[in-house]
Every structure is written in C-alpha cells, then in structure tokens.
PDB file of C-alpha atoms in Angstrom:
ATOM      1  CA  MET A  24     116.193  -7.375  41.055  1.00 42.00           C
ATOM      2  CA  SER A  25     113.851  -6.265  38.271  1.00 43.00           C
ATOM      3  CA  PRO A  26     114.756  -3.167  36.196  1.00 45.00           C
ATOM      4  CA  GLN A  27     111.666  -1.346  37.495  1.00 48.00           C
ATOM      5  CA  HIS A  28     112.515  -2.171  41.116  1.00 45.00           C
ATOM      6  CA  SER A  29     116.089  -1.026  40.502  1.00 46.00           C
ATOM      7  CA  ARG A  30     114.872   2.291  39.042  1.00 48.00           C
ATOM      8  CA  THR A  31     112.533   2.823  41.983  1.00 52.00           C
ATOM      9  CA  ARG A  32     115.300   2.089  44.499  1.00 51.00           C
ATOM     10  CA  LEU A  33     117.733   4.426  42.730  1.00 52.00           C
ATOM     11  CA  ALA A  34     115.132   7.186  42.537  1.00 52.00           C
ATOM     12  CA  THR A  35     114.506   6.785  46.266  1.00 55.00           C
ATOM     13  CA  ILE A  36     118.227   6.962  47.038  1.00 52.00           C
ATOM     14  CA  ALA A  37     118.580  10.025  44.811  1.00 51.00           C
ATOM     15  CA  GLY A  38     115.745  11.698  46.694  1.00 55.00           C
ATOM     16  CA  ILE A  39     117.481  10.941  49.989  1.00 56.00           C
ATOM     17  CA  ALA A  40     120.697  12.367  48.536  1.00 56.00           C
ATOM     18  CA  LEU A  41     119.001  15.624  47.612  1.00 66.00           C
ATOM     19  CA  THR A  42     117.498  15.888  51.090  1.00 61.00           C
ATOM     20  CA  ALA A  43     120.946  15.303  52.580  1.00 60.00           C
ATOM     21  CA  ALA A  44     122.544  17.899  50.311  1.00 65.00           C
ATOM     22  CA  LEU A  45     119.959  20.454  51.378  1.00 67.00           C
ATOM     23  CA  ALA A  46     119.968  19.359  55.026  1.00 54.00           C
ATOM     24  CA  LEU A  47     119.299  22.303  57.301  1.00 41.00           C
ATOM     25  CA  THR A  48     121.322  21.204  60.319  1.00 35.00           C
ATOM     26  CA  ALA A  49     124.389  22.892  61.701  1.00 32.00           C
ATOM     27  CA  CYS A  50     127.733  21.700  60.403  1.00 34.00           C
ATOM     28  CA  GLY A  51     130.224  22.973  62.938  1.00 33.00           C
ATOM     29  CA  SER A  52     132.376  26.057  63.252  1.00 34.00           C
ATOM     30  CA  ASP A  53     133.017  28.831  60.739  1.00 40.00           C
ATOM     31  CA  GLU A  54     136.521  27.489  60.304  1.00 39.00           C
ATOM     32  CA  GLY A  55     135.126  24.083  59.372  1.00 38.00           C
ATOM     33  CA  SER A  56     132.764  25.703  56.886  1.00 38.00           C
ATOM     34  CA  ASP A  57     135.639  27.469  55.116  1.00 43.00           C
ATOM     35  CA  THR A  58     137.510  24.199  54.818  1.00 38.00           C
ATOM     36  CA  GLN A  59     134.465  22.517  53.360  1.00 41.00           C
ATOM     37  CA  GLY A  60     134.171  25.324  50.820  1.00 41.00           C
ATOM     38  CA  ASP A  61     137.795  24.792  49.721  1.00 43.00           C
ATOM     39  CA  ASN A  62     137.202  21.048  49.384  1.00 43.00           C
ATOM     40  CA  GLN A  63     134.043  21.758  47.425  1.00 44.00           C
ATOM     41  CA  SER A  64     135.906  23.757  44.771  1.00 44.00           C
ATOM     42  CA  ALA A  65     138.466  21.000  44.355  1.00 46.00           C
ATOM     43  CA  ALA A  66     135.798  18.309  44.165  1.00 66.00           C
ATOM     44  CA  ILE A  67     133.840  19.630  41.158  1.00 79.00           C
ATOM     45  CA  PRO A  68     133.939  16.770  38.605  1.00 82.00           C
ATOM     46  CA  ASP A  69     135.449  17.365  35.173  1.00 88.00           C
ATOM     47  CA  VAL A  70     132.278  16.560  33.235  1.00 92.00           C
ATOM     48  CA  GLU A  71     129.807  18.378  31.020  1.00 94.00           C
ATOM     49  CA  ILE A  72     126.120  17.859  31.718  1.00 94.00           C
ATOM     50  CA  SER A  73     123.329  18.915  29.383  1.00 90.00           C
ATOM     51  CA  TYR A  74     119.812  18.726  30.666  1.00 89.00           C
ATOM     52  CA  GLU A  75     116.280  19.595  29.592  1.00 88.00           C
ATOM     53  CA  ILE A  76     112.823  18.968  30.976  1.00 86.00           C
ATOM     54  CA  SER A  77     109.673  20.230  29.287  1.00 81.00           C
ATOM     55  CA  GLU A  78     106.224  18.911  28.414  1.00 78.00           C
ATOM     56  CA  GLU A  79     107.744  17.290  25.330  1.00 82.00           C
ATOM     57  CA  THR A  80     111.263  16.428  26.470  1.00 84.00           C
ATOM     58  CA  GLU A  81     113.061  14.733  29.355  1.00 88.00           C
ATOM     59  CA  GLU A  82     116.741  14.494  28.457  1.00 91.00           C
ATOM     60  CA  VAL A  83     120.054  14.386  30.260  1.00 93.00           C
ATOM     61  CA  SER A  84     123.541  13.781  28.859  1.00 94.00           C
ATOM     62  CA  ILE A  85     126.754  13.381  30.844  1.00 94.00           C
ATOM     63  CA  ASP A  86     129.988  13.834  28.882  1.00 95.00           C
ATOM     64  CA  GLY A  87     132.845  12.430  30.942  1.00 92.00           C
ATOM     65  CA  GLU A  88     133.271  10.128  33.924  1.00 90.00           C
ATOM     66  CA  LEU A  89     131.253  11.162  36.946  1.00 89.00           C
ATOM     67  CA  ASN A  90     133.062   8.995  39.472  1.00 85.00           C
ATOM     68  CA  SER A  91     134.543  11.398  42.018  1.00 87.00           C
ATOM     69  CA  ASP A  92     134.802  10.150  45.596  1.00 88.00           C
ATOM     70  CA  GLN A  93     133.835  13.596  46.951  1.00 88.00           C
ATOM     71  CA  PRO A  94     130.371  15.201  47.116  1.00 88.00           C
ATOM     72  CA  ALA A  95     129.961  18.290  44.979  1.00 90.00           C
ATOM     73  CA  ALA A  96     127.489  20.966  43.925  1.00 92.00           C
ATOM     74  CA  TRP A  97     128.068  23.238  40.936  1.00 94.00           C
ATOM     75  CA  VAL A  98     126.254  25.301  38.311  1.00 95.00           C
ATOM     76  CA  ILE A  99     125.920  23.468  34.979  1.00 94.00           C
ATOM     77  CA  SER A 100     123.778  26.064  33.217  1.00 94.00           C
ATOM     78  CA  GLU A 101     123.579  29.702  34.257  1.00 96.00           C
ATOM     79  CA  GLY A 102     120.201  31.406  34.110  1.00 97.00           C
ATOM     80  CA  ASP A 103     119.571  34.995  33.106  1.00 97.00           C
ATOM     81  CA  GLY A 104     117.302  35.936  36.011  1.00 98.00           C
ATOM     82  CA  GLU A 105     117.942  37.954  39.130  1.00 97.00           C
ATOM     83  CA  PRO A 106     120.969  37.075  41.284  1.00 97.00           C
ATOM     84  CA  ILE A 107     120.464  35.075  44.468  1.00 97.00           C
ATOM     85  CA  ALA A 108     121.012  36.820  47.796  1.00 96.00           C
ATOM     86  CA  GLU A 109     122.197  35.189  50.995  1.00 94.00           C
ATOM     87  CA  ASP A 110     118.825  35.551  52.739  1.00 93.00           C
ATOM     88  CA  ASP A 111     116.521  34.633  49.817  1.00 96.00           C
ATOM     89  CA  LEU A 112     113.816  31.993  49.836  1.00 96.00           C
ATOM     90  CA  LEU A 113     113.942  29.991  46.599  1.00 95.00           C
ATOM     91  CA  GLU A 114     111.514  27.824  44.687  1.00 95.00           C
ATOM     92  CA  VAL A 115     113.533  24.971  43.199  1.00 94.00           C
ATOM     93  CA  HIS A 116     112.471  22.130  40.937  1.00 92.00           C
ATOM     94  CA  SER A 117     114.610  19.006  40.896  1.00 90.00           C
ATOM     95  CA  ALA A 118     115.209  15.797  38.999  1.00 90.00           C
ATOM     96  CA  ASN A 119     116.814  12.540  40.114  1.00 89.00           C
ATOM     97  CA  ILE A 120     119.297  11.213  37.561  1.00 91.00           C
ATOM     98  CA  ASP A 121     120.463   7.674  36.790  1.00 89.00           C
ATOM     99  CA  ILE A 122     124.161   8.346  36.150  1.00 90.00           C
ATOM    100  CA  GLU A 123     124.981   4.998  34.545  1.00 88.00           C
ATOM    101  CA  ASN A 124     122.100   5.010  32.066  1.00 90.00           C
ATOM    102  CA  GLN A 125     121.880   8.812  31.750  1.00 92.00           C
ATOM    103  CA  GLU A 126     118.147   8.823  32.398  1.00 90.00           C
ATOM    104  CA  ILE A 127     115.817  11.036  34.407  1.00 90.00           C
ATOM    105  CA  LEU A 128     114.311   8.762  37.048  1.00 86.00           C
ATOM    106  CA  SER A 129     111.818  11.213  38.534  1.00 86.00           C
ATOM    107  CA  HIS A 130     111.189  14.930  38.827  1.00 88.00           C
ATOM    108  CA  ASP A 131     108.829  17.413  40.485  1.00 87.00           C
ATOM    109  CA  PHE A 132     108.424  19.973  37.707  1.00 85.00           C
ATOM    110  CA  ASP A 133     104.646  19.563  37.587  1.00 85.00           C
ATOM    111  CA  LEU A 134     104.231  19.202  41.359  1.00 88.00           C
ATOM    112  CA  GLY A 135     105.232  22.642  42.618  1.00 88.00           C
ATOM    113  CA  GLY A 136     108.887  21.976  43.451  1.00 89.00           C
ATOM    114  CA  MET A 137     110.399  22.692  46.853  1.00 91.00           C
ATOM    115  CA  THR A 138     111.561  25.693  48.852  1.00 93.00           C
ATOM    116  CA  ILE A 139     115.097  26.423  49.993  1.00 92.00           C
ATOM    117  CA  SER A 140     115.993  29.033  52.595  1.00 92.00           C
ATOM    118  CA  MET A 141     119.442  30.348  51.716  1.00 93.00           C
ATOM    119  CA  ALA A 142     120.041  31.413  55.319  1.00 89.00           C
ATOM    120  CA  ASP A 143     119.289  27.913  56.591  1.00 87.00           C
ATOM    121  CA  LEU A 144     121.280  26.321  53.776  1.00 89.00           C
ATOM    122  CA  GLN A 145     124.324  28.424  54.649  1.00 90.00           C
ATOM    123  CA  ALA A 146     124.209  27.118  58.209  1.00 86.00           C
ATOM    124  CA  GLY A 147     123.429  23.533  57.230  1.00 82.00           C
ATOM    125  CA  ASN A 148     125.437  22.883  54.069  1.00 83.00           C
ATOM    126  CA  PRO A 149     127.919  25.623  53.061  1.00 85.00           C
ATOM    127  CA  GLN A 150     129.034  23.663  49.988  1.00 85.00           C
ATOM    128  CA  THR A 151     125.611  23.555  48.406  1.00 90.00           C
ATOM    129  CA  TYR A 152     124.904  27.106  49.599  1.00 93.00           C
ATOM    130  CA  GLU A 153     127.887  28.446  47.636  1.00 94.00           C
ATOM    131  CA  ALA A 154     126.662  26.733  44.466  1.00 94.00           C
ATOM    132  CA  PHE A 155     123.193  28.266  44.763  1.00 95.00           C
ATOM    133  CA  LEU A 156     124.666  31.678  45.576  1.00 95.00           C
ATOM    134  CA  GLU A 157     126.381  31.548  42.163  1.00 93.00           C
ATOM    135  CA  ALA A 158     123.172  30.466  40.392  1.00 94.00           C
ATOM    136  CA  PRO A 159     120.923  33.290  39.123  1.00 97.00           C
ATOM    137  CA  VAL A 160     117.252  32.489  38.692  1.00 98.00           C
ATOM    138  CA  GLY A 161     116.880  30.038  35.810  1.00 96.00           C
ATOM    139  CA  SER A 162     120.149  28.218  36.569  1.00 97.00           C
ATOM    140  CA  ASP A 163     120.591  24.456  36.799  1.00 95.00           C
ATOM    141  CA  VAL A 164     122.677  23.198  39.732  1.00 95.00           C
ATOM    142  CA  ALA A 165     124.135  19.685  39.811  1.00 94.00           C
ATOM    143  CA  ILE A 166     124.292  18.038  43.245  1.00 92.00           C
ATOM    144  CA  TYR A 167     126.406  14.882  43.372  1.00 91.00           C
ATOM    145  CA  GLN A 168     126.885  12.268  46.070  1.00 87.00           C
ATOM    146  CA  PRO A 169     129.603   9.635  45.508  1.00 87.00           C
ATOM    147  CA  GLU A 170     129.303   5.905  45.961  1.00 85.00           C
ATOM    148  CA  ASN A 171     128.750   5.102  49.655  1.00 78.00           C
ATOM    149  CA  GLY A 172     128.065   8.806  50.219  1.00 74.00           C
ATOM    150  CA  ILE A 173     124.528   8.399  51.567  1.00 74.00           C
ATOM    151  CA  TYR A 174     125.125   5.101  53.328  1.00 75.00           C
ATOM    152  CA  GLN A 175     127.480   2.168  52.960  1.00 85.00           C
ATOM    153  CA  GLY A 176     126.680   0.375  49.725  1.00 81.00           C
ATOM    154  CA  ALA A 177     124.691   3.221  48.172  1.00 80.00           C
ATOM    155  CA  PRO A 178     125.411   3.975  44.503  1.00 82.00           C
ATOM    156  CA  ALA A 179     126.623   7.364  43.308  1.00 84.00           C
ATOM    157  CA  VAL A 180     123.657   9.645  42.661  1.00 86.00           C
ATOM    158  CA  LEU A 181     123.070  12.913  40.849  1.00 91.00           C
ATOM    159  CA  ASN A 182     120.323  15.479  41.316  1.00 92.00           C
ATOM    160  CA  ILE A 183     119.797  18.531  39.148  1.00 93.00           C
ATOM    161  CA  ALA A 184     118.004  21.467  40.734  1.00 93.00           C
ATOM    162  CA  THR A 185     116.594  24.337  38.683  1.00 94.00           C
ATOM    163  CA  VAL A 186     116.249  27.683  40.451  1.00 96.00           C
ATOM    164  CA  ASP A 187     112.746  28.685  39.395  1.00 96.00           C
ATOM    165  CA  ARG A 188     112.227  31.939  41.284  1.00 96.00           C
ATOM    166  CA  VAL A 189     112.830  33.928  44.446  1.00 97.00           C
ATOM    167  CA  LEU A 190     109.767  33.641  46.659  1.00 97.00           C
ATOM    168  CA  PRO A 191     108.227  36.406  48.750  1.00 96.00           C
ATOM    169  CA  MET A 192     108.584  35.965  52.494  1.00 95.00           C
ATOM    170  CA  HIS A 193     104.945  36.800  53.189  1.00 97.00           C
ATOM    171  CA  ALA A 194     101.456  36.568  51.711  1.00 98.00           C
ATOM    172  CA  THR A 195     101.120  38.777  48.637  1.00 98.00           C
ATOM    173  CA  GLY A 196      97.431  38.298  47.838  1.00 98.00           C
ATOM    174  CA  GLU A 197      94.787  41.004  47.608  1.00 98.00           C
ATOM    175  CA  PRO A 198      93.427  42.205  50.971  1.00 98.00           C
ATOM    176  CA  VAL A 199      89.842  41.127  51.579  1.00 97.00           C
ATOM    177  CA  ALA A 200      87.357  43.872  52.444  1.00 94.00           C
ATOM    178  CA  GLN A 201      86.751  44.288  56.173  1.00 88.00           C
ATOM    179  CA  SER A 202      83.012  43.893  55.599  1.00 88.00           C
ATOM    180  CA  GLU A 203      83.595  40.329  54.408  1.00 92.00           C
ATOM    181  CA  LEU A 204      85.489  39.270  57.538  1.00 92.00           C
ATOM    182  CA  ASN A 205      84.080  37.561  60.615  1.00 93.00           C
ATOM    183  CA  ASP A 206      83.799  40.265  63.275  1.00 92.00           C
ATOM    184  CA  ALA A 207      83.813  37.625  66.035  1.00 93.00           C
ATOM    185  CA  LEU A 208      87.512  36.997  65.381  1.00 97.00           C
ATOM    186  CA  PRO A 209      90.294  39.246  66.694  1.00 97.00           C
ATOM    187  CA  GLU A 210      91.724  42.038  64.572  1.00 97.00           C
ATOM    188  CA  VAL A 211      94.987  41.470  62.718  1.00 98.00           C
ATOM    189  CA  THR A 212      97.420  44.289  61.910  1.00 97.00           C
ATOM    190  CA  LEU A 213     100.554  44.050  59.774  1.00 97.00           C
ATOM    191  CA  ASP A 214     103.972  45.591  60.313  1.00 96.00           C
ATOM    192  CA  GLU A 215     104.578  47.961  57.399  1.00 94.00           C
ATOM    193  CA  GLU A 216     108.226  46.972  57.035  1.00 94.00           C
ATOM    194  CA  THR A 217     108.311  43.220  57.717  1.00 95.00           C
ATOM    195  CA  HIS A 218     104.647  42.385  56.936  1.00 97.00           C
ATOM    196  CA  ALA A 219     104.577  40.382  60.186  1.00 98.00           C
ATOM    197  CA  PRO A 220     101.090  40.068  61.707  1.00 98.00           C
ATOM    198  CA  SER A 221     100.006  41.050  65.199  1.00 97.00           C
ATOM    199  CA  ILE A 222      96.817  39.569  66.647  1.00 98.00           C
ATOM    200  CA  ALA A 223      94.663  41.545  69.072  1.00 98.00           C
ATOM    201  CA  THR A 224      93.587  39.848  72.286  1.00 97.00           C
ATOM    202  CA  PRO A 225      90.328  38.002  71.501  1.00 97.00           C
ATOM    203  CA  GLU A 226      87.104  39.168  73.130  1.00 95.00           C
ATOM    204  CA  GLY A 227      84.001  37.211  74.042  1.00 95.00           C
ATOM    205  CA  GLU A 228      83.419  33.477  73.906  1.00 96.00           C
ATOM    206  CA  ALA A 229      85.608  31.389  71.640  1.00 97.00           C
ATOM    207  CA  PRO A 230      83.847  29.759  68.666  1.00 97.00           C
ATOM    208  CA  ASP A 231      82.936  26.105  69.177  1.00 96.00           C
ATOM    209  CA  GLU A 232      83.856  25.174  65.601  1.00 97.00           C
ATOM    210  CA  LEU A 233      86.719  25.860  63.230  1.00 98.00           C
ATOM    211  CA  VAL A 234      86.473  29.363  61.768  1.00 98.00           C
ATOM    212  CA  VAL A 235      88.462  30.288  58.664  1.00 98.00           C
ATOM    213  CA  ASP A 236      88.793  33.912  57.571  1.00 98.00           C
ATOM    214  CA  VAL A 237      90.790  34.747  54.436  1.00 98.00           C
ATOM    215  CA  LEU A 238      92.492  38.103  55.078  1.00 98.00           C
ATOM    216  CA  LYS A 239      94.377  38.166  51.767  1.00 98.00           C
ATOM    217  CA  GLN A 240      93.274  36.199  48.719  1.00 99.00           C
ATOM    218  CA  GLY A 241      96.133  34.691  46.748  1.00 98.00           C
ATOM    219  CA  ASP A 242      95.964  33.388  43.190  1.00 98.00           C
ATOM    220  CA  GLY A 243      98.657  30.726  43.313  1.00 97.00           C
ATOM    221  CA  ARG A 244      98.673  26.950  43.511  1.00 96.00           C
ATOM    222  CA  GLU A 245      95.854  25.384  45.524  1.00 98.00           C
ATOM    223  CA  VAL A 246      96.871  23.595  48.711  1.00 98.00           C
ATOM    224  CA  GLN A 247      95.938  19.904  48.629  1.00 97.00           C
ATOM    225  CA  PRO A 248      95.292  17.730  51.709  1.00 97.00           C
ATOM    226  CA  ASP A 249      98.647  15.978  51.169  1.00 96.00           C
ATOM    227  CA  SER A 250     100.641  19.049  50.100  1.00 96.00           C
ATOM    228  CA  LYS A 251     103.926  20.201  51.569  1.00 95.00           C
ATOM    229  CA  VAL A 252     103.341  23.818  52.531  1.00 97.00           C
ATOM    230  CA  THR A 253     105.768  26.624  53.262  1.00 97.00           C
ATOM    231  CA  ILE A 254     104.209  29.128  55.619  1.00 98.00           C
ATOM    232  CA  HIS A 255     104.805  32.031  57.982  1.00 98.00           C
ATOM    233  CA  TYR A 256     102.583  31.907  61.043  1.00 98.00           C
ATOM    234  CA  ARG A 257     101.829  33.360  64.438  1.00 98.00           C
ATOM    235  CA  GLY A 258      99.664  31.707  67.091  1.00 98.00           C
ATOM    236  CA  ILE A 259      97.997  32.979  70.272  1.00 98.00           C
ATOM    237  CA  SER A 260      95.651  31.525  72.881  1.00 98.00           C
ATOM    238  CA  TRP A 261      92.077  32.790  72.761  1.00 98.00           C
ATOM    239  CA  SER A 262      91.810  32.881  76.555  1.00 97.00           C
ATOM    240  CA  ASN A 263      94.584  35.396  77.200  1.00 97.00           C
ATOM    241  CA  GLY A 264      95.974  36.549  73.843  1.00 97.00           C
ATOM    242  CA  GLU A 265      99.447  35.277  74.690  1.00 97.00           C
ATOM    243  CA  GLU A 266     101.638  34.156  71.808  1.00 97.00           C
ATOM    244  CA  PHE A 267     102.751  30.530  72.116  1.00 97.00           C
ATOM    245  CA  ASP A 268     104.380  29.923  68.741  1.00 97.00           C
ATOM    246  CA  SER A 269     105.604  31.895  65.738  1.00 98.00           C
ATOM    247  CA  SER A 270     107.877  31.484  62.739  1.00 96.00           C
ATOM    248  CA  TRP A 271     108.382  35.250  62.701  1.00 96.00           C
ATOM    249  CA  GLY A 272     110.329  35.262  65.961  1.00 90.00           C
ATOM    250  CA  PRO A 273     110.365  38.009  68.591  1.00 88.00           C
ATOM    251  CA  ASP A 274     111.955  40.556  66.225  1.00 91.00           C
ATOM    252  CA  ASN A 275     109.857  39.573  63.169  1.00 92.00           C
ATOM    253  CA  THR A 276     112.923  38.513  61.166  1.00 87.00           C
ATOM    254  CA  GLY A 277     112.292  34.758  61.043  1.00 91.00           C
ATOM    255  CA  SER A 278     111.901  32.739  57.847  1.00 91.00           C
ATOM    256  CA  PRO A 279     108.941  30.699  56.564  1.00 95.00           C
ATOM    257  CA  ILE A 280     108.906  27.019  57.506  1.00 94.00           C
ATOM    258  CA  SER A 281     107.914  23.965  55.448  1.00 94.00           C
ATOM    259  CA  PHE A 282     105.622  21.214  56.732  1.00 94.00           C
ATOM    260  CA  ASP A 283     103.747  18.223  55.388  1.00 95.00           C
ATOM    261  CA  LEU A 284     100.168  19.380  55.880  1.00 97.00           C
ATOM    262  CA  GLN A 285      99.099  15.922  57.055  1.00 97.00           C
ATOM    263  CA  SER A 286     101.569  16.161  59.965  1.00 96.00           C
ATOM    264  CA  LEU A 287      99.902  19.253  61.425  1.00 97.00           C
ATOM    265  CA  ILE A 288      96.942  19.685  63.756  1.00 98.00           C
ATOM    266  CA  VAL A 289      93.561  18.907  62.228  1.00 98.00           C
ATOM    267  CA  GLY A 290      92.518  22.558  62.385  1.00 98.00           C
ATOM    268  CA  TRP A 291      95.362  23.474  60.060  1.00 98.00           C
ATOM    269  CA  GLN A 292      94.687  20.548  57.760  1.00 98.00           C
ATOM    270  CA  GLU A 293      91.037  21.526  57.368  1.00 98.00           C
ATOM    271  CA  GLY A 294      91.682  25.269  57.344  1.00 98.00           C
ATOM    272  CA  LEU A 295      94.494  25.326  54.789  1.00 99.00           C
ATOM    273  CA  ALA A 296      93.401  22.649  52.302  1.00 98.00           C
ATOM    274  CA  GLY A 297      91.764  24.380  49.349  1.00 98.00           C
ATOM    275  CA  GLN A 298      93.433  27.741  50.016  1.00 99.00           C
ATOM    276  CA  GLN A 299      95.692  29.305  47.397  1.00 99.00           C
ATOM    277  CA  VAL A 300      99.350  30.263  47.639  1.00 98.00           C
ATOM    278  CA  GLY A 301      99.672  33.971  48.369  1.00 98.00           C
ATOM    279  CA  SER A 302      96.734  33.932  50.782  1.00 99.00           C
ATOM    280  CA  GLN A 303      96.810  35.000  54.411  1.00 99.00           C
ATOM    281  CA  VAL A 304      94.398  33.046  56.576  1.00 99.00           C
ATOM    282  CA  LEU A 305      93.093  33.662  60.098  1.00 98.00           C
ATOM    283  CA  LEU A 306      92.071  30.467  61.899  1.00 98.00           C
ATOM    284  CA  SER A 307      90.203  29.944  65.155  1.00 98.00           C
ATOM    285  CA  VAL A 308      90.847  26.327  66.139  1.00 99.00           C
ATOM    286  CA  PRO A 309      88.764  24.685  68.908  1.00 98.00           C
ATOM    287  CA  PRO A 310      90.547  22.270  71.273  1.00 98.00           C
ATOM    288  CA  GLU A 311      89.289  19.099  69.557  1.00 98.00           C
ATOM    289  CA  LEU A 312      90.934  20.235  66.296  1.00 98.00           C
ATOM    290  CA  GLY A 313      94.060  21.440  68.062  1.00 98.00           C
ATOM    291  CA  TYR A 314      95.778  19.708  70.977  1.00 96.00           C
ATOM    292  CA  GLY A 315      92.668  18.414  72.740  1.00 95.00           C
ATOM    293  CA  GLY A 316      93.019  14.940  74.216  1.00 92.00           C
ATOM    294  CA  GLN A 317      96.814  15.215  74.303  1.00 94.00           C
ATOM    295  CA  ASP A 318      99.211  15.699  77.180  1.00 93.00           C
ATOM    296  CA  HIS A 319      99.822  19.272  76.066  1.00 95.00           C
ATOM    297  CA  GLU A 320      99.658  22.596  77.897  1.00 95.00           C
ATOM    298  CA  LEU A 321      97.302  23.918  75.195  1.00 97.00           C
ATOM    299  CA  ALA A 322      94.987  20.883  75.249  1.00 96.00           C
ATOM    300  CA  GLU A 323      92.002  22.897  76.499  1.00 97.00           C
ATOM    301  CA  GLU A 324      92.736  26.082  74.578  1.00 98.00           C
ATOM    302  CA  THR A 325      91.072  27.525  71.497  1.00 98.00           C
ATOM    303  CA  LEU A 326      93.968  28.656  69.327  1.00 98.00           C
ATOM    304  CA  VAL A 327      94.134  31.593  66.933  1.00 99.00           C
ATOM    305  CA  PHE A 328      96.591  31.598  64.039  1.00 99.00           C
ATOM    306  CA  VAL A 329      97.506  33.968  61.241  1.00 99.00           C
ATOM    307  CA  ILE A 330      99.105  31.958  58.443  1.00 99.00           C
ATOM    308  CA  ASP A 331     100.786  33.302  55.301  1.00 99.00           C
ATOM    309  CA  ILE A 332     100.833  30.618  52.584  1.00 99.00           C
ATOM    310  CA  VAL A 333     104.101  31.194  50.738  1.00 98.00           C
ATOM    311  CA  HIS A 334     104.388  27.956  48.740  1.00 97.00           C
ATOM    312  CA  SER A 335     102.697  24.603  48.211  1.00 97.00           C
ATOM    313  CA  ALA A 336     103.887  21.450  46.469  1.00 94.00           C
ATOM    314  CA  ASP A 337     102.273  18.100  45.779  1.00 90.00           C
ATOM    315  CA  PRO A 338     104.055  14.909  46.895  1.00 82.00           C
ATOM    316  CA  MET A 339     106.159  12.916  44.448  1.00 69.00           C
ATOM    317  CA  PRO A 340     104.016  10.008  43.209  1.00 63.00           C
ATOM    318  CA  ALA A 341     105.092   6.484  44.129  1.00 57.00           C
ATOM    319  CA  GLU A 342     106.940   4.678  41.340  1.00 52.00           C
TER     320      GLU A 342
END
C-alpha cells in the first residue's frame, strides 16, 4: 500500500470515527447512559496533546502513549468563550489525526465545519456529550476510538474538534421589505418567542414554476449546490394549506436538521443554492420539482416551504 493511499484510508476511517462519536441514535436507558459516563471518565488517556491549525500552521503533538482500548472524549484545551448549554446548537470544526506519525490528515476549517445539536448528542452519545458540555466556545475536544473500535481491523484514530460558536436556532438576517415580496405567495408570520413560522393558506392558482422569495436576507456563508445545510423548515400543501412536514414540531420546540443539499428535492436544491446563511426563504415548489413522478401522496401537489438557513458547509475534498 502506497503512503498516499494509506493516508487517504486513515483519513477516511478517522472521518467515520468522528461520525460514530457524534452519532445521533438512541443508546439505551438512562441507567445505561450513567454507566457509560462513568466508563468515559476512567477511559481518558494519560496523554498531553497540543494542537494548532491556522493559515500558516498545521501542527499536532501527542506526548505519551495513546493506546487505550476504550473510546474517550475529553477537553485538551479550554476556550474562553461562553459556556455550552444542554440544548445548544454548535458549529464545530474538526481535524483527523494520524496518531502514529502525529500528523493532521485532513480538516474542515476552511469549509464551514459541521453542526452538533447538544440535545441530540445527549440522547445519542452521552460520553461525547459530557465532553462538549465541559468545553466553552473556543475549546478543543479530543475524540478517540481504539484499535478495532470502528470495525474489526480498524486502526486507532483520533479526531480533534474545535467548538467555534453557538449557532442561532433560526434565521437572523434582516427582514426584507413587504413591497419587495411576491404577493402571489401566502403570508408568513413568526412566533415572537420561538421565531417559528406560520404559513397562511394559499389563495388562487399555484405558480407553474419554482418561486423563491427571500423573507430575511442573511450575510453568512453562501450555500453551494453540494453543501451540507442545517435548516429549520415548515411545509404545507398549496391546495389546502395543511402542514405535511416540519422540523419545528407541533409545539415549535424542535431543532434544526442537517441535510446534504443534493439529497433533497430539486425545488430545494435550486431554491437554496446561492442563498446565504442567516436567510429565511419562502419557496413555492411545483410538482415536477417536488415529488412529481414518484409513488408519493404529494406527487401532484405544489408545496410551500419556509426555510431558515442556519448553517452551511462545503464537502471535504477527496484526497
């Protein structure tokens, strides 16, 4: 195996390890979670890790043997920003580390990073949740998976995640003047407390083409066609105004959700690409750009969505 192929394989495994560590699937009972937390404290390796990534520098140093047979997550450098709360949404940048050679294999610091819902992380991985809860903004968190930890035969891998900031749970851009909006689309009102949108029942004939109305103009990162987006959304059918999907939930307390833009309906792909983070967008999606041609109950429906763009990140380039 060539050195370059080996680096690529290890970087891929490290990326899988980070995904596993941040997996948002349930892990059993509360009692099991407490036990995992106790094991986590005992499993923190006795090593010192120094780490820096900037435009000029990519350095990592591991002082000690990182060879524990238990997974672990712990703070290696404490930031001086705001503390993390149990229901926060975080922007996190990460790097995949070659433990043996003490090298940074890959990182996403210039790609927009990733989002982590603390509420989902608590349910899915209490060990990693506890580490992030102890990591104020600006902290570096080491996430370690032992040999065979990802799959049989996998090498030990290390990720370092930097807590960049706490993200808002809704669009924070400047409201666009009513005179600039398309009056053929239904009115949108916002809950003063939760900022959740409500969409009035549409009137008249549905547009034949995709219509995009920017309700709030953000000034953040521009969404690319292949971006991973974190959004809050609500969707109704044009024909009857009934809600069929929402990340807000019935009580407007839901959390934003992350998607690969290319995995979504064409209307979202075309309507969100080019928009900026912080924007709130109203879309009218005709059937052919929605679920038309599919065995789907909404196949013949024009769909109306209000989408808050909370975060966007570019994909990690292939090695």
